[in-house]
Amino acid sequence: MRILSESRLSAVLSAAVTCPRVVVSGNFATPHRTLELLDKAVSEYRLFALNAQPGIPDRDGVTLETPFVGAGMRGKKTLRYFPSRLSLVPRLLQQALPPDIVLIHTSTPVDGCVSLGTEVNILPAAIEAARARGGLVIAQLNPRMPYTYGDGVLACDEVDYAIEVDEPLASPAPRPISEVSQEIGARVADLVPAGATLQLGIGAVPDAVLAALTSRRGLAVWSEMFSDGVLGLERAGALDPDSQVTASFVFGGAELYDWVDRNPRVRLLRTEKTNDPGLIARQPRLVSINSALQIDLYAQANASRVHDVIYSGFGGQTDFVVGALHSPGGRAIIALPSWHPKADVSTVVPRLAGPVTSFQHSYFVSEQGAAAIWGHDAGEQAEQIIEHVAHPRARDELREAGRLLGFALRGVN
């Protein structure tokens, strides 16, 4: 690894191949200064990132690529969305979308190694794919980036060039937990067995679930990501002190970043491991808790699209739903409000109009109640969804629509 000045790195980047594919750390680990230098030095390039946040380049000459759309790419005209389970994104980078340049945000060197810190995710696979074809790996060394253990520890000779940048890490804006989310969180918590292993996604509902579990004991975490709520579980004594917290990236605030720094109980692994349904299934009582934008009477969930336009993507939901269903004592839960306040519509619809993100779950949960899905016939599933998940304002209409779809439902003539 050669540490360069910003001007020298700009010169290296300006000599890059024509229209390179650039993979960059996403979420809240994006190396913005390094990306800014690249954007000024390279007139045309393809930018690949997971859950990119606002502030990434968006100009003529930049093509945005992702299998999971974040706020920084959502609605952009140049966006190329690649549908993919998150567990398969490394294969996507190795085969269909090989990178020419990988920009990473790392810790400063320790004993000849740097750490990818808060985001491991698909980056090890991207680095391997770039190096296999003679591409560049460039690090932004930041003393404020936590040093985390696991698959994100890289020998310095795996990095070609680096610049030194001392800047605070970005964090998601705090989200107040609404009364509806609190009610959903409490209902989901009732479905979490003793000694469960938890997987939670991003959003107000997963945050509320974690807040409702602080009185438990002996919990473990095997997840694609974890947020501030896991630190809340640790402080409350809810986590099994003998188990490791396993994920592929961290999504939270400064206190969480301080907690994961050189913490031997936290292990950040590459996506191929955390999101492998086979490895997920080996975790005892794995409870997968994810949200959705809509569900239907066929017990299908849409967590990806709004009015047929891509909003996010599969993420890890499909991987963890399958893994949880195969885990001994595991459960796959989809939790969502029964009513969308802004659109003023039911989130339970007779049949999804667009692509399905996931299907075959254990439970659907809203502030209205919980519907048991697994082990019930299709008519019973639809009945449960209407009675226990749908908003009262939508139930009569759902019953009538369900009858037309062929479901035998109580109360419908």
XYZ file of C-alpha atoms in Angstrom:
413
model
C 0.000 0.000 0.000
C 1.403 3.373 -1.065
C 0.082 6.415 0.752
C -0.277 9.265 -1.726
C -1.137 12.917 -1.633
C -4.546 13.832 -3.039
C -2.954 15.388 -6.144
C -0.893 12.264 -6.813
C -3.941 10.014 -6.392
C -5.877 12.216 -8.808
C -3.135 11.666 -11.375
C -3.336 7.892 -10.888
C -7.105 7.956 -11.289
C -7.001 10.109 -14.401
C -4.975 7.364 -16.092
C -7.644 4.726 -15.390
C -9.266 2.665 -18.126
C -12.037 4.246 -20.176
C -15.373 4.287 -18.344
C -14.290 2.066 -15.438
C -16.705 0.306 -13.142
C -16.089 1.678 -9.638
C -17.324 -0.222 -6.587
C -17.522 1.931 -3.479
C -18.474 1.283 0.140
C -22.160 2.092 0.608
C -24.506 2.734 3.516
C -22.739 5.137 5.908
C -19.198 4.003 5.093
C -18.765 5.762 1.746
C -15.271 7.329 1.401
C -16.594 10.651 0.144
C -13.271 12.447 -0.210
C -11.750 9.671 -2.300
C -14.911 9.423 -4.392
C -14.813 13.193 -4.941
C -11.247 12.948 -6.246
C -12.244 10.160 -8.620
C -15.267 12.093 -9.844
C -13.075 15.063 -10.771
C -10.390 12.924 -12.406
C -12.569 10.549 -14.453
C -15.075 11.985 -16.911
C -17.159 8.826 -17.409
C -17.548 5.858 -15.100
C -20.033 3.382 -13.664
C -20.591 3.672 -9.914
C -21.711 0.552 -8.033
C -22.783 0.827 -4.377
C -25.240 -0.819 -1.985
C -27.790 1.430 -0.271
C -25.968 4.582 -1.354
C -26.816 7.638 0.731
C -27.224 11.245 -0.477
C -24.047 12.973 -1.560
C -22.738 10.550 -4.163
C -21.946 11.954 -7.640
C -24.951 12.482 -9.888
C -23.983 14.093 -13.182
C -23.724 13.407 -16.887
C -21.099 10.750 -17.423
C -21.865 8.823 -14.227
C -23.998 5.675 -14.513
C -25.339 4.452 -11.180
C -25.517 0.685 -10.587
C -26.916 -1.281 -7.667
C -28.927 -4.320 -6.578
C -30.218 -2.344 -3.563
C -31.308 1.265 -4.068
C -30.585 3.787 -1.334
C -31.680 7.396 -1.025
C -28.625 8.578 -2.979
C -29.659 6.666 -6.112
C -33.432 6.468 -5.770
C -35.289 7.994 -8.714
C -32.138 8.873 -10.665
C -32.429 8.760 -14.459
C -29.118 6.949 -14.948
C -29.864 4.200 -12.427
C -29.325 0.608 -13.525
C -31.016 -1.719 -11.043
C -29.791 -5.322 -11.000
C -32.261 -7.630 -9.209
C -30.290 -10.002 -6.989
C -30.427 -11.721 -3.652
C -27.771 -10.056 -1.532
C -26.023 -13.400 -1.013
C -25.479 -13.568 -4.786
C -24.141 -10.032 -5.312
C -20.511 -11.201 -4.877
C -21.095 -13.637 -7.734
C -22.585 -10.766 -9.758
C -19.325 -8.833 -9.290
C -17.214 -11.833 -10.188
C -19.153 -12.641 -13.359
C -21.441 -10.036 -14.944
C -20.197 -6.783 -13.365
C -16.446 -7.040 -12.716
C -14.984 -3.885 -11.103
C -11.997 -1.938 -12.368
C -11.582 0.198 -9.231
C -12.681 -0.416 -5.640
C -12.811 2.513 -3.222
C -12.928 1.536 0.441
C -13.120 3.418 3.730
C -10.845 1.790 6.292
C -9.202 2.163 9.653
C -5.603 3.248 9.891
C -3.050 0.398 9.749
C -2.539 -1.847 12.765
C 0.241 -4.457 12.611
C 0.319 -4.327 8.829
C -3.451 -4.576 8.365
C -6.408 -2.256 7.915
C -10.051 -2.986 8.714
C -13.091 -2.255 6.565
C -14.693 -1.117 9.802
C -18.433 -0.585 9.715
C -18.983 -2.128 6.278
C -17.624 -5.479 5.094
C -20.612 -6.632 3.038
C -19.736 -7.312 -0.631
C -16.411 -5.460 -0.467
C -14.071 -8.477 -0.018
C -15.580 -10.035 -3.151
C -15.232 -6.734 -5.029
C -11.579 -6.432 -3.989
C -10.844 -9.996 -5.103
C -12.609 -9.458 -8.445
C -10.717 -6.214 -9.101
C -7.344 -7.681 -8.229
C -8.028 -10.741 -10.399
C -8.312 -8.512 -13.481
C -5.521 -6.086 -12.584
C -7.775 -3.384 -11.190
C -7.056 -0.891 -8.431
C -7.958 -1.031 -4.747
C -7.810 2.396 -3.114
C -8.359 3.089 0.578
C -9.364 6.191 2.465
C -7.557 5.734 5.787
C -9.510 7.314 8.614
C -8.467 7.147 12.289
C -12.156 7.447 13.224
C -13.152 4.281 11.376
C -13.533 1.437 13.902
C -11.238 -1.548 13.613
C -13.614 -4.501 13.426
C -12.662 -8.168 13.332
C -13.675 -10.782 10.810
C -13.503 -10.821 7.023
C -12.899 -7.080 6.778
C -9.311 -7.253 8.039
C -7.043 -6.719 5.032
C -3.286 -6.945 4.778
C -1.928 -3.590 3.653
C -0.437 -5.209 0.550
C -3.975 -5.973 -0.657
C -4.433 -2.210 -1.114
C -2.673 -0.437 -3.987
C -2.988 3.208 -2.927
C -4.365 5.189 -0.016
C -4.936 8.720 1.162
C -5.246 9.870 4.751
C -8.471 11.624 5.739
C -9.515 12.443 9.293
C -13.270 13.010 9.286
C -16.282 11.968 11.392
C -18.272 8.980 10.209
C -21.764 9.608 8.920
C -24.766 8.182 10.751
C -28.440 7.743 9.910
C -30.737 10.457 11.191
C -32.439 9.445 14.469
C -35.929 8.079 13.870
C -38.562 8.535 16.581
C -40.537 5.354 17.185
C -44.236 6.032 16.604
C -47.058 4.533 18.665
C -47.917 2.262 15.743
C -44.316 1.024 15.504
C -44.206 0.483 19.270
C -47.348 -1.644 19.085
C -45.936 -3.663 16.210
C -42.648 -4.084 18.058
C -44.411 -5.427 21.140
C -46.429 -7.899 19.061
C -43.339 -9.139 17.238
C -41.430 -9.464 20.519
C -44.166 -11.824 21.755
C -43.246 -14.171 18.885
C -39.522 -14.255 19.720
C -38.736 -17.430 21.712
C -36.278 -17.625 24.585
C -32.677 -17.874 23.447
C -33.501 -16.724 19.936
C -30.965 -15.647 17.337
C -32.087 -12.381 15.774
C -31.952 -10.944 12.266
C -33.464 -7.520 11.766
C -33.574 -5.197 8.801
C -33.488 -1.417 8.562
C -36.386 0.782 9.661
C -38.651 1.995 12.426
C -40.337 -1.379 12.962
C -37.098 -3.382 13.479
C -35.888 -0.614 15.823
C -39.119 -0.924 17.808
C -38.719 -4.698 18.032
C -35.248 -4.341 19.536
C -36.547 -1.824 22.053
C -39.238 -4.315 23.084
C -36.716 -7.109 23.692
C -34.494 -5.434 26.291
C -35.976 -7.469 29.157
C -35.054 -10.791 27.505
C -31.939 -12.793 28.252
C -29.714 -15.107 26.236
C -30.349 -13.536 22.816
C -27.871 -13.830 19.947
C -27.483 -11.903 16.682
C -26.794 -13.309 13.212
C -27.853 -10.639 10.780
C -27.004 -8.880 7.548
C -26.666 -5.684 9.591
C -27.319 -4.336 13.037
C -28.099 -0.907 14.421
C -28.134 1.040 17.679
C -30.845 -1.214 19.089
C -28.368 -4.082 19.437
C -26.199 -1.889 21.658
C -29.361 -1.265 23.681
C -29.785 -5.037 24.096
C -26.167 -5.347 25.209
C -26.502 -2.604 27.810
C -29.732 -4.142 29.103
C -28.075 -7.541 29.531
C -30.307 -9.160 26.914
C -27.486 -10.578 24.773
C -25.841 -13.885 25.594
C -22.388 -12.803 26.850
C -20.830 -15.971 25.410
C -22.111 -15.476 21.853
C -20.696 -13.283 19.107
C -22.662 -10.572 17.349
C -22.353 -11.514 13.679
C -23.267 -9.299 10.721
C -21.788 -7.830 7.536
C -22.246 -4.118 8.217
C -23.158 -1.676 10.986
C -25.784 1.046 10.612
C -25.845 3.448 13.542
C -24.410 6.300 15.572
C -21.149 7.236 17.227
C -21.758 5.195 20.396
C -22.352 2.072 18.334
C -19.188 2.717 16.326
C -17.219 3.095 19.559
C -18.671 -0.186 20.853
C -17.680 -2.232 17.799
C -14.126 -0.817 17.701
C -11.729 -3.689 18.546
C -14.591 -5.547 20.215
C -13.841 -9.298 20.061
C -17.545 -10.085 20.516
C -18.411 -8.385 17.222
C -17.573 -10.235 14.021
C -18.277 -8.679 10.617
C -18.250 -11.240 7.816
C -18.573 -11.090 4.060
C -22.067 -11.290 2.622
C -21.563 -14.779 1.204
C -21.430 -16.023 4.800
C -23.929 -13.889 6.716
C -26.585 -14.218 4.010
C -26.012 -17.852 3.043
C -29.395 -19.526 3.726
C -27.572 -22.728 4.643
C -25.480 -20.995 7.321
C -28.516 -19.033 8.521
C -30.421 -22.293 8.925
C -27.699 -23.609 11.274
C -28.397 -20.847 13.795
C -30.757 -22.078 16.529
C -34.183 -20.410 16.729
C -33.253 -17.875 14.055
C -36.006 -15.260 13.976
C -35.934 -13.174 10.814
C -37.754 -9.849 11.282
C -38.219 -7.712 8.198
C -40.655 -5.125 6.939
C -42.582 -4.688 3.708
C -44.388 -2.022 1.741
C -47.368 -4.269 0.988
C -48.613 -7.796 1.594
C -51.458 -9.664 -0.072
C -53.972 -12.424 0.643
C -51.656 -14.974 -0.956
C -49.204 -14.280 1.919
C -46.740 -12.598 -0.411
C -44.696 -9.512 0.471
C -43.507 -6.563 -1.599
C -40.564 -4.801 -0.006
C -38.995 -3.515 -3.218
C -41.298 -1.393 -5.388
C -43.743 1.501 -5.153
C -46.206 1.794 -8.048
C -44.037 -0.686 -9.980
C -40.974 1.612 -9.688
C -37.985 0.223 -7.827
C -37.704 1.698 -4.338
C -35.045 -0.492 -2.724
C -34.509 -4.130 -3.761
C -34.461 -7.668 -2.395
C -31.724 -6.914 0.101
C -31.213 -9.793 2.484
C -34.909 -10.458 3.034
C -35.124 -13.378 0.626
C -31.987 -15.011 2.059
C -33.122 -14.735 5.670
C -36.739 -15.772 5.107
C -35.532 -19.043 3.588
C -32.825 -19.547 6.209
C -35.153 -18.836 9.134
C -37.766 -21.301 7.899
C -35.103 -24.029 7.894
C -33.607 -23.073 11.269
C -34.555 -25.387 14.165
C -37.277 -23.429 15.964
C -36.827 -20.535 13.535
C -39.465 -18.093 12.335
C -39.713 -15.689 9.399
C -41.737 -12.605 10.342
C -42.860 -9.718 8.129
C -43.991 -6.682 10.140
C -45.629 -3.543 8.781
C -48.285 -0.936 9.666
C -51.762 -1.886 8.482
C -52.348 1.537 6.927
C -50.094 3.872 4.948
C -50.772 7.329 6.455
C -49.311 9.430 3.628
C -50.958 7.549 0.776
C -54.053 6.906 2.942
C -54.341 3.316 1.726
C -54.254 -0.158 3.196
C -50.909 -1.921 3.135
C -52.803 -5.211 2.802
C -54.070 -5.671 -0.756
C -55.978 -8.544 -2.373
C -53.151 -9.378 -4.763
C -49.828 -7.657 -5.342
C -49.811 -5.816 -8.652
C -46.055 -5.976 -9.124
C -43.116 -8.282 -8.438
C -43.004 -10.234 -5.175
C -39.987 -9.791 -2.885
C -40.602 -12.784 -0.623
C -43.233 -15.408 0.081
C -43.946 -18.282 2.481
C -43.483 -16.705 5.897
C -44.214 -17.787 9.459
C -46.129 -14.689 10.556
C -47.367 -11.334 9.329
C -47.649 -8.707 12.062
C -49.191 -5.239 12.171
C -50.424 -3.026 15.001
C -53.744 -4.865 14.602
C -52.339 -8.279 15.516
C -50.426 -11.282 14.196
C -51.451 -13.699 11.449
C -50.063 -17.229 11.598
C -49.117 -18.220 8.049
C -46.952 -21.333 8.062
C -48.879 -24.583 8.442
C -52.255 -23.127 7.466
C -54.031 -23.698 4.176
C -54.373 -20.823 1.723
C -57.892 -19.907 2.833
C -56.921 -19.878 6.503
C -53.909 -17.696 5.685
C -56.102 -15.159 3.907
C -58.598 -15.202 6.773
C -55.842 -14.591 9.324
C -54.399 -11.733 7.302
C -57.760 -9.987 7.013
C -58.774 -10.518 10.646
C -55.465 -9.896 12.394
C -53.262 -7.744 10.133
C -55.496 -5.599 7.917
C -56.884 -2.281 9.124
C -60.613 -2.450 10.036
C -61.350 0.094 7.302
C -60.056 -2.344 4.668
C -61.476 -5.648 5.879
C -64.866 -5.670 4.104
C -63.314 -4.739 0.782
C -60.577 -7.366 1.236
C -63.187 -10.015 2.006
C -65.142 -9.233 -1.133
C -61.974 -9.209 -3.237
C -60.839 -12.430 -1.596
C -64.106 -14.125 -2.551
C -63.582 -13.099 -6.169
C -60.088 -14.583 -6.014
C -61.547 -17.890 -4.884
C -60.844 -17.816 -1.155
C -63.542 -19.279 1.098
C -63.810 -16.555 3.737
C -66.158 -16.236 6.680
C -68.702 -13.438 6.479
C -68.810 -13.315 2.687
C -72.024 -14.370 0.945
